[in-house]
Coordinates of C-alpha atoms and ligand atoms in Angstrom, one line a residue:
M1 CA -23.2 -6.0 17.9
N2 CA -20.5 -4.0 19.9
I3 CA -21.2 -0.2 19.1
Y4 CA -18.2 2.2 20.5
E5 CA -17.4 5.9 20.2
F6 CA -14.7 7.8 20.1
D7 CA -13.8 11.1 18.7
T8 CA -12.0 10.2 16.3
V9 CA -11.8 6.8 14.0
I10 CA -9.2 6.1 12.4
L11 CA -9.7 4.1 9.0
G12 CA -6.2 2.0 8.7
G13 CA -3.1 0.7 10.6
G14 CA -0.5 1.7 8.3
P15 CA 2.1 4.4 8.9
A16 CA -0.5 7.7 8.1
G17 CA -2.7 5.4 10.5
F18 CA -0.5 4.9 12.9
A19 CA 1.0 9.0 12.5
A20 CA -2.6 9.8 13.1
G21 CA -3.2 8.4 15.9
I22 CA -0.4 9.2 18.3
Y23 CA -1.2 12.8 17.2
A24 CA -4.6 12.5 18.2
A25 CA -4.5 10.7 21.5
R26 CA -1.6 13.5 22.0
G27 CA -4.4 15.8 20.7
A28 CA -6.4 14.2 23.9
V29 CA -9.0 13.2 21.9
S30 CA -10.2 9.1 22.0
T31 CA -8.8 7.8 19.6
A32 CA -9.7 4.6 17.5
I33 CA -7.5 2.7 14.9
I34 CA -9.9 0.3 12.7
D35 CA -8.5 -1.9 10.3
V36 CA -9.3 -5.1 7.7
S37 CA -6.6 -7.3 8.9
M38 CA -3.7 -7.1 11.5
L39 CA -2.2 -3.4 11.8
G40 CA 1.4 -2.6 10.0
G41 CA -0.3 -1.8 6.5
Q42 CA 1.7 -2.0 3.5
P43 CA 5.4 -1.6 5.3
S44 CA 4.9 -4.2 6.6
N45 CA 5.8 -6.6 3.7
Y46 CA 8.8 -3.8 2.5
L47 CA 12.2 -6.2 2.9
E48 CA 14.9 -2.8 4.0
L49 CA 13.4 0.5 4.1
E50 CA 17.1 3.5 4.1
N51 CA 15.1 6.0 3.7
Y52 CA 12.8 6.5 7.1
P53 CA 15.5 9.4 8.7
G54 CA 16.8 8.0 11.7
F55 CA 17.0 3.9 11.0
L56 CA 19.8 3.9 8.5
K57 CA 18.3 0.2 7.7
I58 CA 14.6 -1.1 9.1
G59 CA 12.7 -4.1 8.3
G60 CA 9.4 -2.4 6.9
Y61 CA 7.3 -4.9 9.7
D62 CA 10.4 -4.0 12.6
L63 CA 9.5 0.0 11.7
M64 CA 6.1 -0.8 11.8
E65 CA 5.9 -2.2 15.6
K66 CA 7.8 0.2 16.6
F67 CA 4.8 2.6 15.4
E68 CA 2.0 0.5 16.9
E69 CA 3.8 0.2 20.5
H70 CA 4.3 4.3 20.1
A71 CA 0.5 4.8 20.0
D72 CA 0.1 2.0 22.7
L73 CA 2.1 4.5 24.9
F74 CA -0.9 6.9 24.1
G75 CA -3.5 4.7 24.4
V76 CA -5.4 5.0 20.9
E77 CA -7.6 1.8 21.2
K78 CA -6.9 -0.7 17.9
F79 CA -9.7 -2.6 16.3
P80 CA -7.6 -5.3 13.5
M81 CA -9.1 -7.3 11.7
Q82 CA -13.0 -4.9 10.8
E83 CA -13.9 -5.2 7.5
I84 CA -16.0 -2.3 6.6
V85 CA -19.1 -2.8 5.1
S86 CA -20.4 0.8 5.5
V87 CA -19.9 4.1 6.3
D88 CA -22.0 7.8 6.8
L89 CA -19.7 10.5 6.9
L90 CA -22.4 12.8 7.0
S91 CA -24.1 12.0 9.6
T92 CA -23.5 13.4 13.0
P93 CA -22.2 11.7 14.9
K94 CA -20.4 9.5 11.6
V95 CA -21.1 5.9 11.4
I96 CA -18.7 3.4 10.4
I97 CA -19.8 0.3 9.8
T98 CA -17.8 -3.5 9.9
K99 CA -18.8 -6.7 10.0
E100 CA -17.8 -7.1 13.5
A101 CA -19.0 -4.2 15.1
E102 CA -20.1 -0.3 14.8
F103 CA -18.2 3.3 15.7
K104 CA -20.0 6.3 16.0
A105 CA -16.9 9.3 15.3
K106 CA -17.3 12.8 15.6
T107 CA -14.1 13.0 13.2
V108 CA -12.7 10.2 10.4
I109 CA -9.6 9.8 9.6
I110 CA -9.2 7.8 6.1
A111 CA -5.8 5.7 5.7
T112 CA -6.9 2.8 3.9
G113 CA -4.2 2.7 2.1
A114 CA -3.6 1.2 -1.4
K115 CA -3.4 -2.2 -3.2
S116 CA -1.4 -3.8 -6.3
M117 CA -2.9 -3.3 -9.1
K118 CA -3.9 -6.2 -11.5
L119 CA -2.1 -7.0 -15.2
G120 CA -5.8 -7.7 -16.2
V121 CA -4.0 -10.5 -18.2
A122 CA -5.3 -14.3 -18.9
G123 CA -4.1 -17.1 -16.7
E124 CA -3.9 -13.3 -13.8
L125 CA -6.5 -14.1 -11.6
E126 CA -6.2 -18.1 -12.1
F127 CA -3.2 -18.5 -11.1
I128 CA -2.4 -16.7 -7.7
G129 CA -1.0 -18.5 -4.8
R130 CA 0.2 -21.2 -7.8
G131 CA 3.0 -18.9 -9.2
V132 CA 1.4 -15.3 -9.0
S133 CA 2.3 -13.2 -5.7
Y134 CA 2.0 -9.6 -5.1
C135 CA 4.3 -9.9 -2.3
A136 CA 8.1 -11.4 -2.7
I137 CA 9.3 -10.8 0.6
C138 CA 6.1 -13.2 2.0
D139 CA 7.0 -16.2 -1.2
A140 CA 10.3 -15.6 -2.2
A141 CA 11.6 -18.5 -0.6
F142 CA 9.0 -20.9 -2.4
Y143 CA 11.4 -20.5 -5.5
K144 CA 14.1 -21.7 -4.3
D145 CA 16.5 -22.5 -7.3
K146 CA 14.0 -21.6 -9.8
V147 CA 13.1 -19.0 -12.1
V148 CA 10.7 -16.3 -12.1
A149 CA 9.3 -13.0 -13.8
V150 CA 9.2 -9.5 -11.9
V151 CA 6.7 -6.6 -14.2
G152 CA 7.2 -3.3 -13.8
G153 CA 9.5 -0.5 -13.3
G154 CA 9.1 1.6 -10.1
N155 CA 10.8 1.0 -7.0
S156 CA 8.8 -2.0 -5.7
A157 CA 9.7 -4.1 -9.3
V158 CA 12.8 -3.0 -9.1
E159 CA 13.8 -4.1 -5.4
E160 CA 11.5 -6.7 -5.3
A161 CA 13.6 -8.1 -8.3
M162 CA 16.8 -7.5 -6.2
Y163 CA 15.2 -9.8 -2.8
L164 CA 14.3 -12.4 -5.4
T165 CA 17.7 -13.0 -6.7
K166 CA 18.8 -14.4 -3.0
F167 CA 16.4 -17.6 -3.9
A168 CA 15.4 -17.5 -7.3
S169 CA 18.3 -18.8 -9.7
K170 CA 17.2 -16.3 -11.9
V171 CA 14.5 -13.4 -12.5
Y172 CA 13.6 -12.1 -15.6
L173 CA 12.3 -8.3 -15.2
I174 CA 9.4 -7.3 -17.6
H175 CA 9.2 -3.8 -18.4
R176 CA 6.9 -1.9 -20.5
R177 CA 9.6 0.8 -21.3
N178 CA 13.3 0.9 -21.7
E179 CA 13.8 2.9 -18.3
L180 CA 13.4 1.8 -14.8
R181 CA 11.4 4.3 -12.9
A182 CA 13.3 3.8 -9.7
D183 CA 15.0 5.7 -7.8
K184 CA 18.4 5.9 -9.8
I185 CA 20.4 4.2 -6.7
V186 CA 18.0 1.5 -6.6
Q187 CA 18.4 1.2 -10.3
E188 CA 22.8 0.9 -10.1
R189 CA 22.5 -2.7 -7.7
A190 CA 19.6 -4.1 -10.1
F191 CA 22.2 -3.1 -13.0
K192 CA 25.2 -4.8 -11.1
N193 CA 22.9 -7.8 -10.1
D194 CA 24.1 -11.0 -12.1
K195 CA 20.6 -12.9 -11.8
I196 CA 18.5 -10.3 -13.4
E197 CA 17.4 -10.5 -16.8
F198 CA 15.7 -7.2 -18.4
V199 CA 13.3 -7.5 -21.0
W200 CA 12.7 -4.4 -22.0
D201 CA 10.1 -2.5 -24.1
S202 CA 7.7 -5.7 -23.3
V203 CA 3.9 -6.4 -22.0
V204 CA 3.0 -9.1 -20.7
T205 CA -0.4 -11.0 -22.8
Q206 CA -1.3 -13.8 -21.1
I207 CA 0.3 -16.8 -17.7
K208 CA -0.1 -19.8 -18.4
G209 CA 0.6 -23.2 -16.8
E210 CA -0.8 -26.3 -15.8
D211 CA -1.4 -26.6 -12.1
L212 CA 1.6 -24.2 -11.7
V213 CA 2.4 -21.5 -13.2
N214 CA 5.1 -22.3 -15.8
S215 CA 5.8 -20.3 -18.4
V216 CA 4.6 -15.7 -20.0
V217 CA 3.6 -14.5 -22.6
V218 CA 5.1 -11.2 -23.0
K219 CA 4.8 -8.8 -26.8
N220 CA 7.6 -6.3 -27.6
V221 CA 5.6 -3.2 -27.8
K222 CA 8.5 -1.9 -30.3
T223 CA 8.2 -4.7 -32.5
D224 CA 4.9 -6.8 -31.8
E225 CA 6.8 -9.8 -31.5
I226 CA 5.9 -12.5 -29.2
S227 CA 7.8 -14.6 -27.3
E228 CA 6.9 -16.7 -24.2
I229 CA 9.1 -17.4 -21.3
S230 CA 9.5 -20.7 -19.4
I231 CA 9.4 -19.2 -15.6
N232 CA 7.8 -21.0 -12.3
G233 CA 6.6 -17.6 -10.5
I234 CA 5.6 -14.2 -11.7
F235 CA 5.0 -10.7 -8.9
P236 CA 3.5 -8.4 -10.9
Y237 CA 4.6 -4.8 -9.4
I238 CA 3.1 -2.2 -11.8
G239 CA 1.9 0.2 -9.0
I240 CA -1.0 0.7 -6.6
A241 CA -4.0 1.4 -6.5
P242 CA -6.5 3.4 -3.6
N243 CA -8.4 1.5 -0.6
V244 CA -11.6 3.1 -1.5
E245 CA -14.4 1.3 -2.6
Y246 CA -16.8 1.4 1.4
I247 CA -16.9 5.1 1.0
N248 CA -19.5 4.2 -2.4
G249 CA -19.4 7.8 -3.6
Q250 CA -19.4 10.1 -0.3
I251 CA -16.2 11.9 -1.2
E252 CA -14.7 13.8 -3.7
Q253 CA -11.8 10.9 -5.7
D254 CA -10.4 11.7 -8.5
K255 CA -10.2 9.6 -11.5
S256 CA -8.4 7.0 -9.8
G257 CA -9.9 7.1 -7.2
F258 CA -7.2 8.8 -5.0
I259 CA -9.1 11.0 -2.4
L260 CA -9.3 15.0 -2.7
T261 CA -7.2 17.2 0.1
D262 CA -6.9 20.2 1.1
E263 CA -3.7 20.8 2.7
T264 CA -5.1 20.2 6.0
M265 CA -5.7 16.9 4.7
K266 CA -9.8 17.6 4.9
T267 CA -11.7 16.1 2.0
S268 CA -14.5 17.1 0.6
I269 CA -16.5 16.5 4.3
D270 CA -16.4 18.7 7.5
G271 CA -14.7 16.1 9.5
V272 CA -13.2 13.7 7.5
Y273 CA -10.0 13.9 6.2
A274 CA -7.8 11.6 3.9
I275 CA -4.3 10.4 4.4
G276 CA -1.0 8.6 3.4
D277 CA -1.5 6.1 0.0
V278 CA -5.1 6.6 -0.4
R279 CA -5.3 10.1 -0.1
K280 CA -4.6 12.2 -4.0
T281 CA -0.4 12.7 -3.4
L282 CA 2.8 13.5 -5.3
L283 CA 4.4 11.0 -3.2
R284 CA 4.1 7.8 -1.5
Q285 CA 6.2 6.4 0.8
V286 CA 6.0 6.1 4.4
I287 CA 7.4 9.3 5.6
T288 CA 4.9 11.3 3.9
A289 CA 2.4 8.8 5.0
A290 CA 3.7 9.7 8.6
A291 CA 3.3 13.3 7.9
D292 CA 0.1 13.3 6.1
G293 CA -1.3 11.5 9.2
A294 CA 0.4 14.0 11.7
V295 CA -1.3 17.0 9.6
G296 CA -4.5 15.7 9.5
A297 CA -4.5 15.0 12.9
V298 CA -3.7 18.2 14.1
H299 CA -6.8 19.5 12.2
A300 CA -8.9 16.6 13.8
V301 CA -8.9 17.2 16.7
K302 CA -9.0 21.2 16.6
Y303 CA -12.6 20.3 14.6
V304 CA -13.4 18.2 18.0
E305 CA -12.5 21.5 20.4
A306 CA -14.7 23.2 18.1
L307 CA -17.3 20.8 18.2
K308 CA -17.3 20.6 21.8
E309 CA -17.6 24.8 22.4
V310 CA -20.3 24.9 20.5
T311 CA -22.3 22.3 22.3
V312 CA -21.4 23.7 25.8
Ligands
NAP1 P1 5.0 2.9 -9.7 O1 6.1 3.8 -9.0 O2 3.7 3.5 -10.1 O3 5.7 2.6 -11.1 C1 4.8 1.2 -11.3 C2 5.5 0.3 -12.8 O4 5.2 -0.4 -13.6 C3 6.0 1.8 -13.9 O5 7.5 1.3 -14.0 C4 5.3 1.6 -14.9 O6 5.6 1.3 -15.7 C5 4.9 0.1 -14.7 N1 3.1 -0.1 -15.3 C6 2.2 0.4 -14.9 N2 1.7 -0.1 -15.3 C7 1.7 -1.2 -16.3 C8 0.8 -1.7 -17.0 N3 -0.5 -2.0 -16.7 N4 1.5 -2.8 -17.5 C9 3.1 -3.2 -17.6 N5 3.5 -2.1 -16.4 C10 2.7 -1.0 -16.2 O7 4.6 1.8 -8.2 P2 5.1 1.3 -6.6 O8 6.5 0.5 -8.1 O9 4.5 -0.1 -6.8 O10 5.7 2.6 -5.9 C11 4.8 3.1 -5.3 C12 4.9 4.0 -4.4 O11 5.5 3.8 -3.5 C13 6.3 5.2 -5.2 O12 5.7 6.0 -4.9 C14 7.4 4.0 -5.5 O13 8.3 5.4 -5.0 C15 7.1 4.1 -3.8 N6 7.8 2.8 -2.9 C16 9.0 3.7 -2.5 C17 10.1 2.4 -2.1 C18 11.4 2.6 -1.0 O14 11.4 3.8 -1.0 N7 12.2 2.0 -0.6 C19 9.8 1.3 -2.3 C20 8.7 0.5 -2.9 C21 7.6 1.3 -3.3 P3 6.4 3.4 -16.4 O15 7.2 3.5 -15.7 O16 6.7 3.4 -18.2 O17 5.0 4.1 -16.2

């Protein structure tokens, strides 16, 4: 097993991780980013962003390519496809063990982001890849001229529902309230889209099918009426949960698992920072993830410098 040593190891190569990489490497500390898959994080799956300053419209993947190019320029070392098995954040140095390698670091910046939450209903897990998908941009083309449902009322649900209308003949948007959470501008576009039919005040109780999904059972939460809608695919977009399984209780987290930090992005452990969607924060956007990365990395660099002064 390869053993690597860096001043700063960043866990996660999304916008927060890349921004932290750029700031740490510019602060002249040796810096690595490791990621469980290819680098780019959640925005790589976003069709388009129109709220990242400086880009009127840019594909999520294209923006992440630019982040990566920028980190490359400053010599950040990248380790994709590294599944974290365990971490010891209290030891000196801090240790991260992946299936392929061991990393030792003076500071660790956690930027492992968040993942799609599951509906937790019968049929959901059974039909993943056979009609249940959490990534419209990846799978929409399979639903040309077919009928699909999207669940949720946030930006993701509404934006992805609109994207699906480019392929599907009809998109049901099933939401548990009668008001969307998505930004107003996004809502207005969706209301004008003839292919979207809103199923208000309703929750999914079951996803049914044989080889492939063929219907969804929904319950109206106001009337308790149960109905079954024929569909070929369903895309739950009901929010996110942090990717923190490997932390194993070493750091303070809130009740949903999001990591608690102070305003320098420091966690409950000295020399360990958390940035982006994985931390408890009020806004989860590419711009806030990147800003977290800058703040966290600047303080991680200060931490490394202070350690060096002690050992000189
Ligand atoms: P979100 O904003 O948390 O919305 C989740 C939606 O799912 C809410 O409408 C919620 O209903 C519903 N929901 C939650 N649990 C449910 C359950 N068990 N059953 C049925 N419905 C449930 O999540 P998101 O849309 O994934 O967005 C996450 C973050 O990323 C947000 O901050 C969002 O603004 C951001 N984002 C930004 C962009 C962009 O700027 N282009 C794009 C995508 C996402 P209630 O409304 O009733 O709570």
